[in-house]
Amino acid sequence: MVRRLRFNGTGSGVNGCPSVHEDLDTGEVIVHGPPLTDPEDIARLRHLGEGEVPVVVPRELLVDWGPKDVTRKAKVIDLDEFDRLFTRFEHTAWRLETRRRYASDEVTETYAQFTRGEPVDWDDQDSEWCANRRAQAALGKRVGRVRIVDDPPTAGQLYLLDNARRNSAVGERIMNLRRVDADRLNLPSEDFWIFDSRMVALLKFDDADNLVGVELITEPAEVVRYSMVRDAAMHHAVPFEEFTAGLAVKE
């Protein structure tokens, strides 16, 4: 069976060697780098089994990118504490949205209007959420997100493409990326926020697509990994206006 490998990081910004990968199913770690070839050095190694190849890696590679204690208890917060993160961040908040539907959208009046084919007046929205986004934007903070869209888009994704007009009006930068491109880039199928490039809020959903919890991740190597996902998504995504126009042309 082909391993589900995740690239953790590299000690080289040039050729990607040496590097560390992690098997997402077994937890095993794969390290690759230049082989140790001097016979005298190899002769001094203990317990080198047949077929094993010793490699040389800098200590920093394992310190920076080696998986940490997987038995450590996750820090889970409730949704009220999660909401408070949006007033406490200092500089940036960014989200990756990967799901095909969100149950919370479907109970709103705007969703009902949209599915009935009625125009939604997003300018008329003055919720606490909108007020918070405007307040943070007024303080010079930046909020953005990339939304993954299927081909063809789901009903929920089409709603969010329309909803992006509201997000943009209150100061968010909304971009979109096709699912096929996200898969090509090996982006994870996770929804998460990154706050100030130092903390990740990993969103947990139940089988009915309800947000039920949030796990906070502050381990530096993990935060960097999610930041790499953000950078890749931002590089390949396009503004929602351009993405929506492309869908209209395709139709």
mmCIF file of N, CA and C in Angstrom, residues 36-45:
data_model
loop_
_atom_site.group_PDB
_atom_site.id
_atom_site.type_symbol
_atom_site.label_atom_id
_atom_site.label_comp_id
_atom_site.label_asym_id
_atom_site.label_seq_id
_atom_site.Cartn_x
_atom_site.Cartn_y
_atom_site.Cartn_z
ATOM 1 N N LEU A 36 26.099 8.187 4.368
ATOM 2 C CA LEU A 36 27.405 8.046 5.012
ATOM 3 C C LEU A 36 28.153 6.941 4.270
ATOM 4 N N THR A 37 29.305 7.254 3.683
ATOM 5 C CA THR A 37 29.973 6.294 2.787
ATOM 6 C C THR A 37 31.349 5.853 3.253
ATOM 7 N N ASP A 38 31.968 6.592 4.156
ATOM 8 C CA ASP A 38 33.316 6.219 4.581
ATOM 9 C C ASP A 38 33.265 4.867 5.305
ATOM 10 N N PRO A 39 33.988 3.859 4.819
ATOM 11 C CA PRO A 39 33.948 2.523 5.437
ATOM 12 C C PRO A 39 34.320 2.542 6.912
ATOM 13 N N GLU A 40 35.284 3.388 7.301
ATOM 14 C CA GLU A 40 35.691 3.428 8.704
ATOM 15 C C GLU A 40 34.566 3.978 9.571
ATOM 16 N N ASP A 41 33.845 4.986 9.046
ATOM 17 C CA ASP A 41 32.713 5.526 9.808
ATOM 18 C C ASP A 41 31.606 4.485 9.926
ATOM 19 N N ILE A 42 31.309 3.813 8.833
ATOM 20 C CA ILE A 42 30.240 2.805 8.844
ATOM 21 C C ILE A 42 30.573 1.671 9.798
ATOM 22 N N ALA A 43 31.853 1.317 9.863
ATOM 23 C CA ALA A 43 32.278 0.221 10.736
ATOM 24 C C ALA A 43 32.040 0.553 12.208
ATOM 25 N N ARG A 44 31.981 1.844 12.546
ATOM 26 C CA ARG A 44 31.788 2.251 13.939
ATOM 27 C C ARG A 44 30.304 2.326 14.338
ATOM 28 N N LEU A 45 29.411 2.197 13.368
ATOM 29 C CA LEU A 45 27.983 2.283 13.665
ATOM 30 C C LEU A 45 27.501 1.001 14.343
#
